PDB file of C-alpha atoms and ligand atoms in Angstrom:
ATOM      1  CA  UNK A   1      -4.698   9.899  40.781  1.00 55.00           C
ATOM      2  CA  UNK A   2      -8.395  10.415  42.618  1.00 66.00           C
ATOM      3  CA  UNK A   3      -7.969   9.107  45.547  1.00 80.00           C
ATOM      4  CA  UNK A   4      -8.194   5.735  46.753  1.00 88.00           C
ATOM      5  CA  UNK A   5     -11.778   5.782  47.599  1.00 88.00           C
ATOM      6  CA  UNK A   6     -12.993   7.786  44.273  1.00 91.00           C
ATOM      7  CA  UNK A   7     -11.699   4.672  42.338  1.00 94.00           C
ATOM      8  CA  UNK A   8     -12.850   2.185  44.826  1.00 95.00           C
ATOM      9  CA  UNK A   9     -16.534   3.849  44.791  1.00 95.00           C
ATOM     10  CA  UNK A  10     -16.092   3.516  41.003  1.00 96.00           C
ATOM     11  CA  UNK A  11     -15.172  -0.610  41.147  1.00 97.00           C
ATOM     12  CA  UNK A  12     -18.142  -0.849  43.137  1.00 97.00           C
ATOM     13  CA  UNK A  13     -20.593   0.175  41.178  1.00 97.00           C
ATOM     14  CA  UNK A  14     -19.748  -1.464  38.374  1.00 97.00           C
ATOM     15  CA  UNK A  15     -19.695  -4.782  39.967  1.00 97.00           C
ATOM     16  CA  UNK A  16     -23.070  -3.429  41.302  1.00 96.00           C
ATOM     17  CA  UNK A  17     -24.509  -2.586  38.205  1.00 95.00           C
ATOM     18  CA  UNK A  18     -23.388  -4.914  36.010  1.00 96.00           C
ATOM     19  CA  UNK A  19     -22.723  -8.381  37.897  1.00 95.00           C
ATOM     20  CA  UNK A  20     -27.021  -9.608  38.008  1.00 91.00           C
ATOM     21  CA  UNK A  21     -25.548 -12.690  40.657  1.00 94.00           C
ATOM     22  CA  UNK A  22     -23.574  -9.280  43.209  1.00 93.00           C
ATOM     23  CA  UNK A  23     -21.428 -11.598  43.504  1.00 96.00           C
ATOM     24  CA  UNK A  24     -18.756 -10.723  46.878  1.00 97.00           C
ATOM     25  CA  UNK A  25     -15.923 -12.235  44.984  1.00 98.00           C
ATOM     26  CA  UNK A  26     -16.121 -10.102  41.964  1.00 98.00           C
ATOM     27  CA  UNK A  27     -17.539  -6.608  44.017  1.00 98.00           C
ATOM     28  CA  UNK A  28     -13.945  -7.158  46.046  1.00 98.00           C
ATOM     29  CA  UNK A  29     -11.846  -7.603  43.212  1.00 98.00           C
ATOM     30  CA  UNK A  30     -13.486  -4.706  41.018  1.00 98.00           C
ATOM     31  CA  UNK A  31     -12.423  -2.017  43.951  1.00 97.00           C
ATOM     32  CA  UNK A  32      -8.989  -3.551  43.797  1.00 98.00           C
ATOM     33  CA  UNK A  33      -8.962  -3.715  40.412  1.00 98.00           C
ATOM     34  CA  UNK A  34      -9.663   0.225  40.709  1.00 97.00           C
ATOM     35  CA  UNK A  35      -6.992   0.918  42.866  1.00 97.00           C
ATOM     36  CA  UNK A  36      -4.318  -1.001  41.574  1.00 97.00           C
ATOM     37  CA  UNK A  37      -3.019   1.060  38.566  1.00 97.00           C
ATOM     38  CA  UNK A  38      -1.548   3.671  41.546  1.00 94.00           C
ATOM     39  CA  UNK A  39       0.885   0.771  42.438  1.00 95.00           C
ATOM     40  CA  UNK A  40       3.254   2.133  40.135  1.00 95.00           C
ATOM     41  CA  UNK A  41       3.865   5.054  42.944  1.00 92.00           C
ATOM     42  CA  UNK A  42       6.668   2.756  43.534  1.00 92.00           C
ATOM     43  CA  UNK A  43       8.435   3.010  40.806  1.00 91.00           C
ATOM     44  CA  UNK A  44       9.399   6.536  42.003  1.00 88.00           C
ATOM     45  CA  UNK A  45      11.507   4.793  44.637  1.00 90.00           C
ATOM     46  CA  UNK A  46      13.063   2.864  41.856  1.00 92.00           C
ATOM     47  CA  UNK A  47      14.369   5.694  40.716  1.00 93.00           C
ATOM     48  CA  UNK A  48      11.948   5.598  37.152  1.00 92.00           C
ATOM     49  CA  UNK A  49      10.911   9.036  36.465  1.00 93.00           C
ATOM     50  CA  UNK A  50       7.343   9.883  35.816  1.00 92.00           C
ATOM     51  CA  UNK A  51       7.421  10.150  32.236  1.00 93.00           C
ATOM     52  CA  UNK A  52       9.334   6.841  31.535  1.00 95.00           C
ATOM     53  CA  UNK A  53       6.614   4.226  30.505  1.00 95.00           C
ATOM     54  CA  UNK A  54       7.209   2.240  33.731  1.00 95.00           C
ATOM     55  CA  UNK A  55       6.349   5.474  35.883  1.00 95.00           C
ATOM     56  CA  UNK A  56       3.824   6.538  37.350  1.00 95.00           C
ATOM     57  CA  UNK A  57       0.710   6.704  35.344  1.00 96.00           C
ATOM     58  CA  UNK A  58       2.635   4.970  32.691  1.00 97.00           C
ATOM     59  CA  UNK A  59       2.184   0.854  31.572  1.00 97.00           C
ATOM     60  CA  UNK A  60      -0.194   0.253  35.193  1.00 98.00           C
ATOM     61  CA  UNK A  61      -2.813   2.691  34.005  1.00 98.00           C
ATOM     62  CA  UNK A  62      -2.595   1.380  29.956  1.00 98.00           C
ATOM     63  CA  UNK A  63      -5.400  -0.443  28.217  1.00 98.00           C
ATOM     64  CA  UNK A  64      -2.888  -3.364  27.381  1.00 98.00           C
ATOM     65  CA  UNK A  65      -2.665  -3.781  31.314  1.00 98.00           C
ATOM     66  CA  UNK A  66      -6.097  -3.789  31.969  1.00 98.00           C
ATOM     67  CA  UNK A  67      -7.018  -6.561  29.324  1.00 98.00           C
ATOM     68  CA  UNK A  68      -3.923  -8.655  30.656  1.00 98.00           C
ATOM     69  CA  UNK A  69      -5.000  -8.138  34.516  1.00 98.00           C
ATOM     70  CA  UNK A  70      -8.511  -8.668  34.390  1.00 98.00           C
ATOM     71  CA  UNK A  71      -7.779 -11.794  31.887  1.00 98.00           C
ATOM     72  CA  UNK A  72      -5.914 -13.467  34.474  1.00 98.00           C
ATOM     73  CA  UNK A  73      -7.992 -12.403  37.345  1.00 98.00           C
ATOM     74  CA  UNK A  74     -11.127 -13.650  35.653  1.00 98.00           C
ATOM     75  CA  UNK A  75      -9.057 -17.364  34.760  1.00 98.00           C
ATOM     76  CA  UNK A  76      -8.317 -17.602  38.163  1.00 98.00           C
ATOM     77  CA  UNK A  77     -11.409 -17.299  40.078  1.00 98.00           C
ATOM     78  CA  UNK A  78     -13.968 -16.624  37.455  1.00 96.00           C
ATOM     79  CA  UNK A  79     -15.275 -20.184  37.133  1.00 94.00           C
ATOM     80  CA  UNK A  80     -18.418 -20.510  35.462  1.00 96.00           C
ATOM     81  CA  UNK A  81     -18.340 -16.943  35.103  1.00 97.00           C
ATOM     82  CA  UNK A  82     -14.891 -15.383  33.048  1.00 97.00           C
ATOM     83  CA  UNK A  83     -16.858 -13.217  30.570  1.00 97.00           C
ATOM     84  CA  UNK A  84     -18.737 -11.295  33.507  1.00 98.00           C
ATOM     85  CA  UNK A  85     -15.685 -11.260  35.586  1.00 98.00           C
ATOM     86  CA  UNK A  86     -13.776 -10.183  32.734  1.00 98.00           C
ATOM     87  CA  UNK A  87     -16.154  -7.173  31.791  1.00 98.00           C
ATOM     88  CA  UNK A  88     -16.282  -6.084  35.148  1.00 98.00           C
ATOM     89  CA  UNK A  89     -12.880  -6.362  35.930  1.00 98.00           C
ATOM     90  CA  UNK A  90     -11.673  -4.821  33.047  1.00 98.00           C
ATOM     91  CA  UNK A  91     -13.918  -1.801  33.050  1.00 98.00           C
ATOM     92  CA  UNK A  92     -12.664  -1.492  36.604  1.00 98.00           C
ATOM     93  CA  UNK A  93      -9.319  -1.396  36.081  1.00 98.00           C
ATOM     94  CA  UNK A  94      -9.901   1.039  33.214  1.00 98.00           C
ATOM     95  CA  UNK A  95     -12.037   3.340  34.809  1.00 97.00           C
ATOM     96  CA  UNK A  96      -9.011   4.460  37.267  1.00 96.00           C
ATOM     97  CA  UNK A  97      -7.338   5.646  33.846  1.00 97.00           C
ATOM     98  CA  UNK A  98     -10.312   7.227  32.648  1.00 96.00           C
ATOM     99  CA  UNK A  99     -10.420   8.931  36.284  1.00 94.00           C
ATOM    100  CA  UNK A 100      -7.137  10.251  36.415  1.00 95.00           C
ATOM    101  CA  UNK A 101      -7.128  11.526  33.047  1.00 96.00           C
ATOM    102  CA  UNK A 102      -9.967  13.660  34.193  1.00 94.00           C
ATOM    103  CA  UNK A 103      -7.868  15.246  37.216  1.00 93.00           C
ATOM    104  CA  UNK A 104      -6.396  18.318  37.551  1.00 91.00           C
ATOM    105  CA  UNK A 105      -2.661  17.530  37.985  1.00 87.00           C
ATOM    106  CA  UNK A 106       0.294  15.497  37.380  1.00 86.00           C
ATOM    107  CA  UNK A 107       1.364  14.036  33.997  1.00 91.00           C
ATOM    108  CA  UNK A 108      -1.639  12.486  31.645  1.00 95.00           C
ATOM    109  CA  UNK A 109      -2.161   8.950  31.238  1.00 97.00           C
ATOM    110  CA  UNK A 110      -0.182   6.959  28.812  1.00 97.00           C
ATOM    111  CA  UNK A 111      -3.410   4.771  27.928  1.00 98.00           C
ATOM    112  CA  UNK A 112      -1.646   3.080  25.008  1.00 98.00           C
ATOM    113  CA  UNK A 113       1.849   2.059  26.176  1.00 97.00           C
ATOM    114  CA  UNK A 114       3.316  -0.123  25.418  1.00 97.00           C
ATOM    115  CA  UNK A 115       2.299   0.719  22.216  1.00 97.00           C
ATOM    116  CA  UNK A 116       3.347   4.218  22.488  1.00 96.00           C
ATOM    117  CA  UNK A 117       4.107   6.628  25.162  1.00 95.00           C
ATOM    118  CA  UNK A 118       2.319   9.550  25.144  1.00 97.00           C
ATOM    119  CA  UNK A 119       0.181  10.749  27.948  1.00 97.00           C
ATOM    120  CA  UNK A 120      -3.293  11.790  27.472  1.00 97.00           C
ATOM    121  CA  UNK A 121      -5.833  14.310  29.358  1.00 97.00           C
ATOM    122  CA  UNK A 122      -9.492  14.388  28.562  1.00 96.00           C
ATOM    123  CA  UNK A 123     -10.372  17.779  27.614  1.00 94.00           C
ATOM    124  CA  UNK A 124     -13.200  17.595  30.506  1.00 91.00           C
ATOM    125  CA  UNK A 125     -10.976  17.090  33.970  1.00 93.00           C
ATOM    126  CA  UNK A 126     -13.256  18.644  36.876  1.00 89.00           C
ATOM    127  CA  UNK A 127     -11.910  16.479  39.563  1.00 90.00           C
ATOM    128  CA  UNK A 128      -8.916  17.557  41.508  1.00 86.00           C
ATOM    129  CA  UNK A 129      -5.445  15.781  41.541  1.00 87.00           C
ATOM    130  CA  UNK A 130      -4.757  13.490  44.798  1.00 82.00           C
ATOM    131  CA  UNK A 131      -1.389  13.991  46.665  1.00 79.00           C
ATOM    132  CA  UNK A 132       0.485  11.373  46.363  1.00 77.00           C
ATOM    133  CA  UNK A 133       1.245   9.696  49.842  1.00 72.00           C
ATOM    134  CA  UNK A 134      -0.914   9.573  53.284  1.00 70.00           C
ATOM    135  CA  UNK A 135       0.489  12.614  54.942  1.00 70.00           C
ATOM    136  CA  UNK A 136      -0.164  14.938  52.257  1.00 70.00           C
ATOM    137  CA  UNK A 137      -3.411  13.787  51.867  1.00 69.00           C
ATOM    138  CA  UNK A 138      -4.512  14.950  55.839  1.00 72.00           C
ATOM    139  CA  UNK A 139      -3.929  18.800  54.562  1.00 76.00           C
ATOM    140  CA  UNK A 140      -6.216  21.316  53.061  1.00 82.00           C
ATOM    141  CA  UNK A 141      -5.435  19.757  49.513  1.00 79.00           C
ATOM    142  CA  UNK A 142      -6.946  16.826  51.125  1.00 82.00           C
ATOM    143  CA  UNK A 143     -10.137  18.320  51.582  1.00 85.00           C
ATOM    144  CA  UNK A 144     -10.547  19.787  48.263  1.00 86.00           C
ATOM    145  CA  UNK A 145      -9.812  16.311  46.653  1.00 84.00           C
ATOM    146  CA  UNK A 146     -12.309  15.204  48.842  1.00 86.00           C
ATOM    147  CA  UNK A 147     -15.543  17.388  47.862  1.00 89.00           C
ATOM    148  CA  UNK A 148     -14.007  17.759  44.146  1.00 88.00           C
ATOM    149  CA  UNK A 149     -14.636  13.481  44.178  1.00 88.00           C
ATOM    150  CA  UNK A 150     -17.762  13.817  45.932  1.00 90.00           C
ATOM    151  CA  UNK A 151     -19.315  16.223  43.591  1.00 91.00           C
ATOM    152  CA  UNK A 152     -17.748  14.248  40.212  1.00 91.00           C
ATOM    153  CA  UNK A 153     -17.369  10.658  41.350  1.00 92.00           C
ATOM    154  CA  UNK A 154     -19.639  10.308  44.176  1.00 93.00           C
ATOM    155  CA  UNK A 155     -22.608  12.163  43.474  1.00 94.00           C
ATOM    156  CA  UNK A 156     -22.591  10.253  40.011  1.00 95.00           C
ATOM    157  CA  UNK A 157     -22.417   6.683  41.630  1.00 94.00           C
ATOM    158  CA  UNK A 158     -24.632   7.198  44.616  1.00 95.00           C
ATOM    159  CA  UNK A 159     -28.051   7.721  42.040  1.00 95.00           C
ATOM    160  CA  UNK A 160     -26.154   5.141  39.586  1.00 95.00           C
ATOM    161  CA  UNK A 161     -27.025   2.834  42.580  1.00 94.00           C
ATOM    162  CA  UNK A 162     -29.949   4.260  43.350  1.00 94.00           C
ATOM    163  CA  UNK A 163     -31.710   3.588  40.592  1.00 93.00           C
ATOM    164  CA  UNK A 164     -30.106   0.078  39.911  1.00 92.00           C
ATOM    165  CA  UNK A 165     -31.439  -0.925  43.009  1.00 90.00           C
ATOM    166  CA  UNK A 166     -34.861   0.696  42.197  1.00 90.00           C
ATOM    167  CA  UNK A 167     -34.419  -1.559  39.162  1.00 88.00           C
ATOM    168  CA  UNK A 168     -34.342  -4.916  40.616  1.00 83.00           C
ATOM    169  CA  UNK A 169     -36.466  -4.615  43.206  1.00 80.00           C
ATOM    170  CA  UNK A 170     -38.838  -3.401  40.364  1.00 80.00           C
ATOM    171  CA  UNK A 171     -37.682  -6.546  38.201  1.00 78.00           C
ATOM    172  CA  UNK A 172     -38.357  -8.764  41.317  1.00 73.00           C
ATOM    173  CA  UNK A 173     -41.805  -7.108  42.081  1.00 74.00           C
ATOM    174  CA  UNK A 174     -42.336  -7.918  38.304  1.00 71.00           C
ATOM    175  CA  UNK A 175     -41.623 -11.698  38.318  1.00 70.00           C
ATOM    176  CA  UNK A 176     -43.596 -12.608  41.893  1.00 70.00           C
ATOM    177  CA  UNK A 177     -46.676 -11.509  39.921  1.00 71.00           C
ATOM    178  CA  UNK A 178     -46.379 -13.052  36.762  1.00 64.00           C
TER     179      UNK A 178
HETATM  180 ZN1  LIG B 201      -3.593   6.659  38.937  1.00 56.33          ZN
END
């Protein structure tokens, strides 16, 4: 994994960027949605090794899930608005895969199970691996997650949103004057 708040940061700003309503709803869920795939951590305690497609960057972090969460997260409390929620939901949801196979560490991502279980790195990964667990994360390793994500996740985002917001105020300008 990033860590917690590299993903989140990443929900964010697509719910930013692409939702034109910001709706609160859907800005919530996308950071979630980023988070989630790391829920598998568990199965560790269930005694599933890494590798097995259950594990930890195994079916959670797969396409298939993705396109099945963000399907029923956008029937539930889309509303008016399922293709938007679905977009954003499901490139939210992705994007902690796509992160992850980026990182430094740990297994690659099995993007395609249940299809098939391989795991995948991109051949670009700049941003350090995340412990897994709190207490590892308060250590030096900690820190050098921290400014790796900064540098590759945050510094990214942060003029993402900068000029999306220089965009709609611009668009807004635009309309009270014609
Ligand atoms: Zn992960």
């Amino acid at each position: 994994m990033a860590s917690v708040f590299g993903h989140a940061l990443v929900g964010a700003t697509l719910s930013k960027v692409l939702d034109k309503n910001q709706m609160k709803l859907l800005l919530v869920l996308a950071m979630i949605s980023a988070i989630l795939p790391d829920i598998d951590v568990l199965a560790f305690k269930f005694g599933y090794a890494y590798e097995h497609w259950l594990g930890h960057r195994g079916f959670t972090h797969s396409i298939f899930f993705a396109v099945i969460w963000s399907g029923i997260l956008s029937l539930i409390f889309g509303k008016s608005n399922k293709m938007i929620f679905f977009v954003v939901l499901f490139l939210a949801t992705i994007s902690h895969a796509v992160l992850d196979a980026m990182t430094t560490g740990g297994l690659g991502v099995g993007f395609f199970i249940p299809f098939e279980n391989t795991r995948y790195f991109f051949s670009c990964r700049p941003i350090q691996v995340s412990p897994i667990g709190i207490s590892k994360f308060f250590s030096e390793w900690g820190v050098r997650v921290i400014l790796s994500e900064l540098l590759w996740i945050g510094v990214p985002c942060i003029v993402i949103l900068f000029f999306n917001k220089i965009t709609q105020k611009f668009s807004t300008t635009k309309k009270q004057y014609s």
